[in-house]
Amino acid sequence: MTNDLSAYIDEIQAEFESHPGYSGVEIARGNRGAHVWWYGEVPETLRHALTEAPPGTSASILVAANPRGPLEEARDRIFTEGAQLGVSTAGIERDGSRILVYVWGEALAADPEIPAKIQALTTFPVKVMAGGAEPLPSQH
């Protein structure tokens, strides 16, 4: 069932991710269905797609806190302007509630004001965490 559900979620994402109301989709707890995070009026095409969930599963619409477009613009600004603060990556919470920002741990340790400086780059809530992806060692 998980493979059918994963394929179904992939179809939902492919069809609706370019819509301004789309915020994200996720597998529900226990692999029992899908949740589509949506901001604003839900199109009839999505309502219909949710009736076609795989047998034994369900699909539902959850209300996203903010529209994705402005969140993406804010995320990009934080990533670009926050590089000098040690921002390693930034993403958007699936429910549209905030921007998730990873900052190199040593940068956070050196300047405890970094979370406030990052928050000043946007009006959306921000969660700042230590972390970042380390490059893989070269293999020769």
GROMACS .gro file of N, CA and C in nm:
model
  420
    1MET      N    1   0.081  -0.119   0.000
    1MET     CA    2   0.000   0.000   0.000
    1MET      C    3   0.086   0.126   0.000
    2THR      N    4   0.202   0.121   0.068
    2THR     CA    5   0.288   0.239   0.075
    2THR      C    6   0.335   0.282  -0.063
    3ASN      N    7   0.367   0.185  -0.151
    3ASN     CA    8   0.411   0.221  -0.286
    3ASN      C    9   0.299   0.291  -0.362
    4ASP      N   10   0.175   0.239  -0.350
    4ASP     CA   11   0.061   0.303  -0.416
    4ASP      C   12   0.039   0.443  -0.360
    5LEU      N   13   0.051   0.457  -0.229
    5LEU     CA   14   0.032   0.586  -0.165
    5LEU      C   15   0.142   0.684  -0.207
    6SER      N   16   0.266   0.636  -0.213
    6SER     CA   17   0.377   0.722  -0.256
    6SER      C   18   0.357   0.769  -0.400
    7ALA      N   19   0.313   0.679  -0.487
    7ALA     CA   20   0.287   0.715  -0.626
    7ALA      C   21   0.173   0.816  -0.634
    8TYR      N   22   0.071   0.797  -0.554
    8TYR     CA   23  -0.042   0.889  -0.550
    8TYR      C   24   0.004   1.028  -0.506
    9ILE      N   25   0.085   1.033  -0.401
    9ILE     CA   26   0.137   1.161  -0.352
    9ILE      C   27   0.223   1.228  -0.459
   10ASP      N   28   0.305   1.150  -0.528
   10ASP     CA   29   0.385   1.205  -0.638
   10ASP      C   30   0.297   1.268  -0.745
   11GLU      N   31   0.185   1.202  -0.776
   11GLU     CA   32   0.091   1.256  -0.876
   11GLU      C   33   0.027   1.386  -0.829
   12ILE      N   34  -0.014   1.391  -0.704
   12ILE     CA   35  -0.072   1.513  -0.647
   12ILE      C   36   0.029   1.627  -0.656
   13GLN      N   37   0.152   1.599  -0.613
   13GLN     CA   38   0.255   1.702  -0.613
   13GLN      C   39   0.282   1.750  -0.756
   14ALA      N   40   0.297   1.658  -0.849
   14ALA     CA   41   0.326   1.696  -0.987
   14ALA      C   42   0.214   1.782  -1.047
   15GLU      N   43   0.091   1.749  -1.015
   15GLU     CA   44  -0.022   1.822  -1.073
   15GLU      C   45  -0.046   1.958  -1.009
   16PHE      N   46  -0.017   1.972  -0.879
   16PHE     CA   47  -0.059   2.094  -0.810
   16PHE      C   48   0.053   2.182  -0.756
   17GLU      N   49   0.179   2.137  -0.759
   17GLU     CA   50   0.284   2.215  -0.695
   17GLU      C   51   0.307   2.352  -0.757
   18SER      N   52   0.267   2.373  -0.881
   18SER     CA   53   0.285   2.505  -0.943
   18SER      C   54   0.168   2.600  -0.912
   19HIS      N   55   0.063   2.550  -0.848
   19HIS     CA   56  -0.051   2.633  -0.812
   19HIS      C   57  -0.013   2.722  -0.692
   20PRO      N   58  -0.052   2.850  -0.692
   20PRO     CA   59  -0.012   2.938  -0.581
   20PRO      C   60  -0.068   2.897  -0.445
   21GLY      N   61  -0.173   2.816  -0.440
   21GLY     CA   62  -0.228   2.773  -0.312
   21GLY      C   63  -0.158   2.652  -0.252
   22TYR      N   64  -0.082   2.581  -0.333
   22TYR     CA   65  -0.015   2.459  -0.288
   22TYR      C   66   0.098   2.492  -0.191
   23SER      N   67   0.099   2.421  -0.079
   23SER     CA   68   0.207   2.441   0.018
   23SER      C   69   0.288   2.313   0.039
   24GLY      N   70   0.226   2.198   0.025
   24GLY     CA   71   0.299   2.073   0.043
   24GLY      C   72   0.205   1.956   0.055
   25VAL      N   73   0.262   1.837   0.050
   25VAL     CA   74   0.185   1.714   0.067
   25VAL      C   75   0.271   1.618   0.148
   26GLU      N   76   0.206   1.539   0.231
   26GLU     CA   77   0.281   1.446   0.315
   26GLU      C   78   0.199   1.320   0.340
   27ILE      N   79   0.269   1.213   0.374
   27ILE     CA   80   0.202   1.088   0.411
   27ILE      C   81   0.152   1.104   0.554
   28ALA      N   82   0.028   1.067   0.576
   28ALA     CA   83  -0.032   1.075   0.709
   28ALA      C   84   0.029   0.969   0.801
   29ARG      N   85   0.016   0.991   0.927
   29ARG     CA   86   0.069   0.898   1.027
   29ARG      C   87   0.020   0.757   0.999
   30GLY      N   88   0.111   0.661   1.009
   30GLY     CA   89   0.076   0.521   0.989
   30GLY      C   90   0.054   0.483   0.844
   31ASN      N   91   0.098   0.566   0.750
   31ASN     CA   92   0.082   0.539   0.607
   31ASN      C   93  -0.064   0.517   0.568
   32ARG      N   94  -0.154   0.585   0.637
   32ARG     CA   95  -0.297   0.563   0.612
   32ARG      C   96  -0.356   0.660   0.512
   33GLY      N   97  -0.278   0.753   0.463
   33GLY     CA   98  -0.333   0.849   0.369
   33GLY      C   99  -0.238   0.964   0.343
   34ALA      N  100  -0.293   1.067   0.282
   34ALA     CA  101  -0.213   1.184   0.246
   34ALA      C  102  -0.281   1.311   0.297
   35HIS      N  103  -0.198   1.407   0.334
   35HIS     CA  104  -0.246   1.541   0.370
   35HIS      C  105  -0.188   1.638   0.268
   36VAL      N  106  -0.275   1.718   0.210
   36VAL     CA  107  -0.231   1.823   0.118
   36VAL      C  108  -0.248   1.956   0.191
   37TRP      N  109  -0.138   2.029   0.208
   37TRP     CA  110  -0.142   2.161   0.270
   37TRP      C  111  -0.176   2.263   0.163
   38TRP      N  112  -0.279   2.344   0.188
   38TRP     CA  113  -0.330   2.437   0.086
   38TRP      C  114  -0.362   2.571   0.149
   39TYR      N  115  -0.331   2.678   0.076
   39TYR     CA  116  -0.363   2.813   0.122
   39TYR      C  117  -0.468   2.872   0.027
   40GLY      N  118  -0.579   2.916   0.083
   40GLY     CA  119  -0.682   2.981   0.001
   40GLY      C  120  -0.785   2.882  -0.052
   41GLU      N  121  -0.855   2.929  -0.155
   41GLU     CA  122  -0.963   2.848  -0.212
   41GLU      C  123  -0.910   2.723  -0.280
   42VAL      N  124  -0.970   2.611  -0.249
   42VAL     CA  125  -0.927   2.482  -0.303
   42VAL      C  126  -0.997   2.458  -0.437
   43PRO      N  127  -0.920   2.433  -0.544
   43PRO     CA  128  -0.983   2.409  -0.674
   43PRO      C  129  -1.058   2.275  -0.677
   44GLU      N  130  -1.160   2.272  -0.758
   44GLU     CA  131  -1.240   2.150  -0.773
   44GLU      C  132  -1.155   2.033  -0.822
   45THR      N  133  -1.054   2.061  -0.905
   45THR     CA  134  -0.968   1.953  -0.956
   45THR      C  135  -0.893   1.884  -0.841
   46LEU      N  136  -0.853   1.960  -0.740
   46LEU     CA  137  -0.787   1.898  -0.624
   46LEU      C  138  -0.888   1.819  -0.543
   47ARG      N  139  -1.004   1.877  -0.521
   47ARG     CA  140  -1.108   1.803  -0.446
   47ARG      C  141  -1.136   1.668  -0.513
   48HIS      N  142  -1.144   1.669  -0.645
   48HIS     CA  143  -1.169   1.545  -0.718
   48HIS      C  144  -1.052   1.448  -0.703
   49ALA      N  145  -0.929   1.500  -0.715
   49ALA     CA  146  -0.810   1.415  -0.702
   49ALA      C  147  -0.805   1.346  -0.566
   50LEU      N  148  -0.853   1.415  -0.463
   50LEU     CA  149  -0.851   1.356  -0.329
   50LEU      C  150  -0.948   1.240  -0.315
   51THR      N  151  -1.048   1.233  -0.401
   51THR     CA  152  -1.141   1.119  -0.397
   51THR      C  153  -1.081   0.995  -0.461
   52GLU      N  154  -0.966   1.009  -0.525
   52GLU     CA  155  -0.904   0.898  -0.596
   52GLU      C  156  -0.785   0.839  -0.521
   53ALA      N  157  -0.783   0.856  -0.390
   53ALA     CA  158  -0.676   0.797  -0.308
   53ALA      C  159  -0.678   0.645  -0.324
   54PRO      N  160  -0.563   0.580  -0.308
   54PRO     CA  161  -0.559   0.434  -0.320
   54PRO      C  162  -0.653   0.367  -0.221
   55PRO      N  163  -0.703   0.248  -0.255
   55PRO     CA  164  -0.792   0.174  -0.164
   55PRO      C  165  -0.729   0.158  -0.026
   56GLY      N  166  -0.811   0.177   0.077
   56GLY     CA  167  -0.763   0.161   0.214
   56GLY      C  168  -0.694   0.284   0.270
   57THR      N  169  -0.689   0.390   0.192
   57THR     CA  170  -0.627   0.515   0.238
   57THR      C  171  -0.726   0.629   0.220
   58SER      N  172  -0.688   0.744   0.270
   58SER     CA  173  -0.771   0.862   0.253
   58SER      C  174  -0.680   0.981   0.222
   59ALA      N  175  -0.741   1.087   0.177
   59ALA     CA  176  -0.665   1.209   0.150
   59ALA      C  177  -0.746   1.327   0.203
   60SER      N  178  -0.676   1.424   0.258
   60SER     CA  179  -0.745   1.539   0.314
   60SER      C  180  -0.669   1.667   0.283
   61ILE      N  181  -0.740   1.777   0.299
   61ILE     CA  182  -0.681   1.910   0.280
   61ILE      C  183  -0.663   1.973   0.417
   62LEU      N  184  -0.544   2.024   0.442
   62LEU     CA  185  -0.515   2.097   0.565
   62LEU      C  186  -0.483   2.241   0.526
   63VAL      N  187  -0.522   2.335   0.609
   63VAL     CA  188  -0.505   2.476   0.578
   63VAL      C  189  -0.362   2.521   0.609
   64ALA      N  190  -0.294   2.571   0.507
   64ALA     CA  191  -0.159   2.626   0.523
   64ALA      C  192  -0.168   2.766   0.583
   65ALA      N  193  -0.070   2.801   0.662
   65ALA     CA  194  -0.071   2.929   0.733
   65ALA      C  195  -0.043   3.049   0.642
   66ASN      N  196   0.035   3.028   0.537
   66ASN     CA  197   0.076   3.138   0.448
   66ASN      C  198   0.087   3.087   0.305
   67PRO      N  199   0.074   3.175   0.207
   67PRO     CA  200   0.092   3.133   0.068
   67PRO      C  201   0.239   3.102   0.041
   68ARG      N  202   0.264   3.004  -0.043
   68ARG     CA  203   0.399   2.956  -0.070
   68ARG      C  204   0.487   3.059  -0.142
   69GLY      N  205   0.431   3.132  -0.238
   69GLY     CA  206   0.512   3.226  -0.317
   69GLY      C  207   0.588   3.327  -0.231
   70PRO      N  208   0.520   3.402  -0.144
   70PRO     CA  209   0.593   3.495  -0.058
   70PRO      C  210   0.691   3.425   0.037
   71LEU      N  211   0.657   3.304   0.083
   71LEU     CA  212   0.750   3.229   0.166
   71LEU      C  213   0.877   3.193   0.089
   72GLU      N  214   0.860   3.153  -0.038
   72GLU     CA  215   0.977   3.120  -0.121
   72GLU      C  216   1.065   3.243  -0.142
   73GLU      N  217   1.003   3.358  -0.165
   73GLU     CA  218   1.081   3.482  -0.182
   73GLU      C  219   1.158   3.513  -0.054
   74ALA      N  220   1.094   3.500   0.060
   74ALA     CA  221   1.160   3.526   0.188
   74ALA      C  222   1.272   3.425   0.213
   75ARG      N  223   1.246   3.298   0.183
   75ARG     CA  224   1.349   3.195   0.199
   75ARG      C  225   1.471   3.226   0.114
   76ASP      N  226   1.448   3.265  -0.012
   76ASP     CA  227   1.559   3.297  -0.101
   76ASP      C  228   1.638   3.417  -0.051
   77ARG      N  229   1.567   3.519   0.001
   77ARG     CA  230   1.634   3.637   0.055
   77ARG      C  231   1.719   3.598   0.176
   78ILE      N  232   1.664   3.516   0.264
   78ILE     CA  233   1.740   3.472   0.382
   78ILE      C  234   1.863   3.393   0.338
   79PHE      N  235   1.847   3.306   0.241
   79PHE     CA  236   1.960   3.226   0.195
   79PHE      C  237   2.070   3.315   0.136
   80THR      N  238   2.030   3.411   0.053
   80THR     CA  239   2.128   3.499  -0.012
   80THR      C  240   2.190   3.598   0.087
   81GLU      N  241   2.105   3.673   0.154
   81GLU     CA  242   2.155   3.776   0.245
   81GLU      C  243   2.210   3.718   0.375
   82GLY      N  244   2.169   3.599   0.409
   82GLY     CA  245   2.215   3.537   0.532
   82GLY      C  246   2.345   3.460   0.519
   83ALA      N  247   2.396   3.448   0.397
   83ALA     CA  248   2.521   3.375   0.376
   83ALA      C  249   2.634   3.431   0.463
   84GLN      N  250   2.639   3.562   0.475
   84GLN     CA  251   2.744   3.624   0.558
   84GLN      C  252   2.725   3.597   0.707
   85LEU      N  253   2.605   3.554   0.744
   85LEU     CA  254   2.577   3.518   0.884
   85LEU      C  255   2.602   3.371   0.912
   86GLY      N  256   2.632   3.293   0.808
   86GLY     CA  257   2.657   3.150   0.825
   86GLY      C  258   2.542   3.062   0.785
   87VAL      N  259   2.441   3.117   0.716
   87VAL     CA  260   2.328   3.035   0.671
   87VAL      C  261   2.380   2.932   0.572
   88SER      N  262   2.351   2.805   0.600
   88SER     CA  263   2.394   2.698   0.510
   88SER      C  264   2.281   2.651   0.420
   89THR      N  265   2.158   2.658   0.469
   89THR     CA  266   2.043   2.622   0.387
   89THR      C  267   1.916   2.678   0.451
   90ALA      N  268   1.812   2.689   0.371
   90ALA     CA  269   1.684   2.739   0.421
   90ALA      C  270   1.572   2.667   0.348
   91GLY      N  271   1.465   2.640   0.418
   91GLY     CA  272   1.350   2.572   0.360
   91GLY      C  273   1.222   2.625   0.419
   92ILE      N  274   1.112   2.570   0.373
   92ILE     CA  275   0.980   2.614   0.418
   92ILE      C  276   0.911   2.499   0.489
   93GLU      N  277   0.856   2.528   0.605
   93GLU     CA  278   0.777   2.428   0.677
   93GLU      C  279   0.658   2.389   0.588
   94ARG      N  280   0.627   2.260   0.581
   94ARG     CA  281   0.522   2.211   0.492
   94ARG      C  282   0.388   2.280   0.512
   95ASP      N  283   0.359   2.317   0.635
   95ASP     CA  284   0.230   2.381   0.663
   95ASP      C  285   0.230   2.531   0.638
   96GLY      N  286   0.341   2.583   0.586
   96GLY     CA  287   0.349   2.725   0.554
   96GLY      C  288   0.359   2.816   0.674
   97SER      N  289   0.391   2.760   0.790
   97SER     CA  290   0.392   2.840   0.913
   97SER      C  291   0.521   2.917   0.936
   98ARG      N  292   0.632   2.872   0.877
   98ARG     CA  293   0.759   2.940   0.904
   98ARG      C  294   0.866   2.895   0.806
   99ILE      N  295   0.978   2.965   0.815
   99ILE     CA  296   1.095   2.932   0.733
   99ILE      C  297   1.196   2.865   0.824
  100LEU      N  298   1.248   2.753   0.780
  100LEU     CA  299   1.347   2.676   0.855
  100LEU      C  300   1.486   2.712   0.803
  101VAL      N  301   1.573   2.757   0.892
  101VAL     CA  302   1.705   2.805   0.852
  101VAL      C  303   1.812   2.728   0.928
  102TYR      N  304   1.906   2.674   0.855
  102TYR     CA  305   2.022   2.607   0.917
  102TYR      C  306   2.142   2.699   0.904
  103VAL      N  307   2.211   2.715   1.017
  103VAL     CA  308   2.330   2.800   1.025
  103VAL      C  309   2.444   2.714   1.078
  104TRP      N  310   2.563   2.734   1.023
  104TRP     CA  311   2.679   2.660   1.071
  104TRP      C  312   2.692   2.681   1.221
  105GLY      N  313   2.712   2.573   1.296
  105GLY     CA  314   2.719   2.577   1.441
  105GLY      C  315   2.822   2.674   1.495
  106GLU      N  316   2.938   2.682   1.431
  106GLU     CA  317   3.041   2.773   1.479
  106GLU      C  318   2.999   2.920   1.465
  107ALA      N  319   2.920   2.948   1.362
  107ALA     CA  320   2.870   3.085   1.344
  107ALA      C  321   2.771   3.120   1.455
  108LEU      N  322   2.683   3.025   1.488
  108LEU     CA  323   2.587   3.048   1.597
  108LEU      C  324   2.658   3.065   1.731
  109ALA      N  325   2.761   2.986   1.753
  109ALA     CA  326   2.835   2.995   1.878
  109ALA      C  327   2.908   3.129   1.889
  110ALA      N  328   2.956   3.181   1.777
  110ALA     CA  329   3.032   3.306   1.777
  110ALA      C  330   2.944   3.429   1.792
  111ASP      N  331   2.818   3.420   1.749
  111ASP     CA  332   2.730   3.537   1.753
  111ASP      C  333   2.589   3.495   1.793
  112PRO      N  334   2.554   3.507   1.921
  112PRO     CA  335   2.421   3.465   1.966
  112PRO      C  336   2.307   3.551   1.911
  113GLU      N  337   2.340   3.661   1.843
  113GLU     CA  338   2.238   3.747   1.784
  113GLU      C  339   2.197   3.703   1.643
  114ILE      N  340   2.258   3.598   1.591
  114ILE     CA  341   2.228   3.553   1.455
  114ILE      C  342   2.080   3.523   1.435
  115PRO      N  343   2.011   3.451   1.524
  115PRO     CA  344   1.868   3.428   1.501
  115PRO      C  345   1.789   3.559   1.483
  116ALA      N  346   1.817   3.660   1.564
  116ALA     CA  347   1.747   3.788   1.552
  116ALA      C  348   1.783   3.858   1.421
  117LYS      N  349   1.908   3.847   1.379
  117LYS     CA  350   1.950   3.909   1.253
  117LYS      C  351   1.881   3.842   1.135
  118ILE      N  352   1.867   3.712   1.142
  118ILE     CA  353   1.797   3.639   1.034
  118ILE      C  354   1.649   3.674   1.036
  119GLN      N  355   1.589   3.679   1.153
  119GLN     CA  356   1.447   3.714   1.164
  119GLN      C  357   1.422   3.852   1.106
  120ALA      N  358   1.517   3.943   1.119
  120ALA     CA  359   1.501   4.079   1.067
  120ALA      C  360   1.494   4.084   0.914
  121LEU      N  361   1.529   3.975   0.848
  121LEU     CA  362   1.525   3.970   0.701
  121LEU      C  363   1.386   3.940   0.646
  122THR      N  364   1.290   3.907   0.734
  122THR     CA  365   1.156   3.870   0.688
  122THR      C  366   1.051   3.900   0.795
  123THR      N  367   0.928   3.907   0.751
  123THR     CA  368   0.817   3.922   0.845
  123THR      C  369   0.757   3.787   0.882
  124PHE      N  370   0.796   3.681   0.812
  124PHE     CA  371   0.748   3.546   0.844
  124PHE      C  372   0.825   3.491   0.964
  125PRO      N  373   0.761   3.405   1.043
  125PRO     CA  374   0.835   3.341   1.152
  125PRO      C  375   0.950   3.257   1.097
  126VAL      N  376   1.058   3.252   1.173
  126VAL     CA  377   1.178   3.179   1.133
  126VAL      C  378   1.221   3.089   1.249
  127LYS      N  379   1.262   2.968   1.217
  127LYS     CA  380   1.324   2.879   1.316
  127LYS      C  381   1.468   2.859   1.272
  128VAL      N  382   1.561   2.900   1.356
  128VAL     CA  383   1.704   2.889   1.325
  128VAL      C  384   1.760   2.771   1.402
  129MET      N  385   1.833   2.684   1.329
  129MET     CA  386   1.893   2.565   1.388
  129MET      C  387   2.037   2.553   1.344
  130ALA      N  388   2.117   2.488   1.424
  130ALA     CA  389   2.256   2.464   1.387
  130ALA      C  390   2.261   2.346   1.291
  131GLY      N  391   2.340   2.360   1.186
  131GLY     CA  392   2.359   2.249   1.094
  131GLY      C  393   2.392   2.292   0.954
  132GLY      N  394   2.429   2.195   0.876
  132GLY     CA  395   2.463   2.217   0.736
  132GLY      C  396   2.521   2.089   0.679
  133ALA      N  397   2.521   2.080   0.550
  133ALA     CA  398   2.573   1.961   0.483
  133ALA      C  399   2.723   1.974   0.461
  134GLU      N  400   2.795   1.876   0.506
  134GLU     CA  401   2.939   1.873   0.483
  134GLU      C  402   2.965   1.804   0.350
  135PRO      N  403   3.061   1.857   0.273
  135PRO     CA  404   3.092   1.790   0.145
  135PRO      C  405   3.149   1.651   0.169
  136LEU      N  406   3.118   1.561   0.078
  136LEU     CA  407   3.173   1.427   0.086
  136LEU      C  408   3.322   1.431   0.049
  137PRO      N  409   3.403   1.347   0.112
  137PRO     CA  410   3.545   1.346   0.076
  137PRO      C  411   3.562   1.295  -0.067
  138SER      N  412   3.664   1.344  -0.134
  138SER     CA  413   3.693   1.298  -0.271
  138SER      C  414   3.730   1.150  -0.267
  139GLN      N  415   3.686   1.082  -0.370
  139GLN     CA  416   3.723   0.941  -0.382
  139GLN      C  417   3.803   0.925  -0.511
  140HIS      N  418   3.923   0.881  -0.494
  140HIS     CA  419   4.010   0.861  -0.612
  140HIS      C  420   4.035   0.716  -0.636
   0.00000   0.00000   0.00000
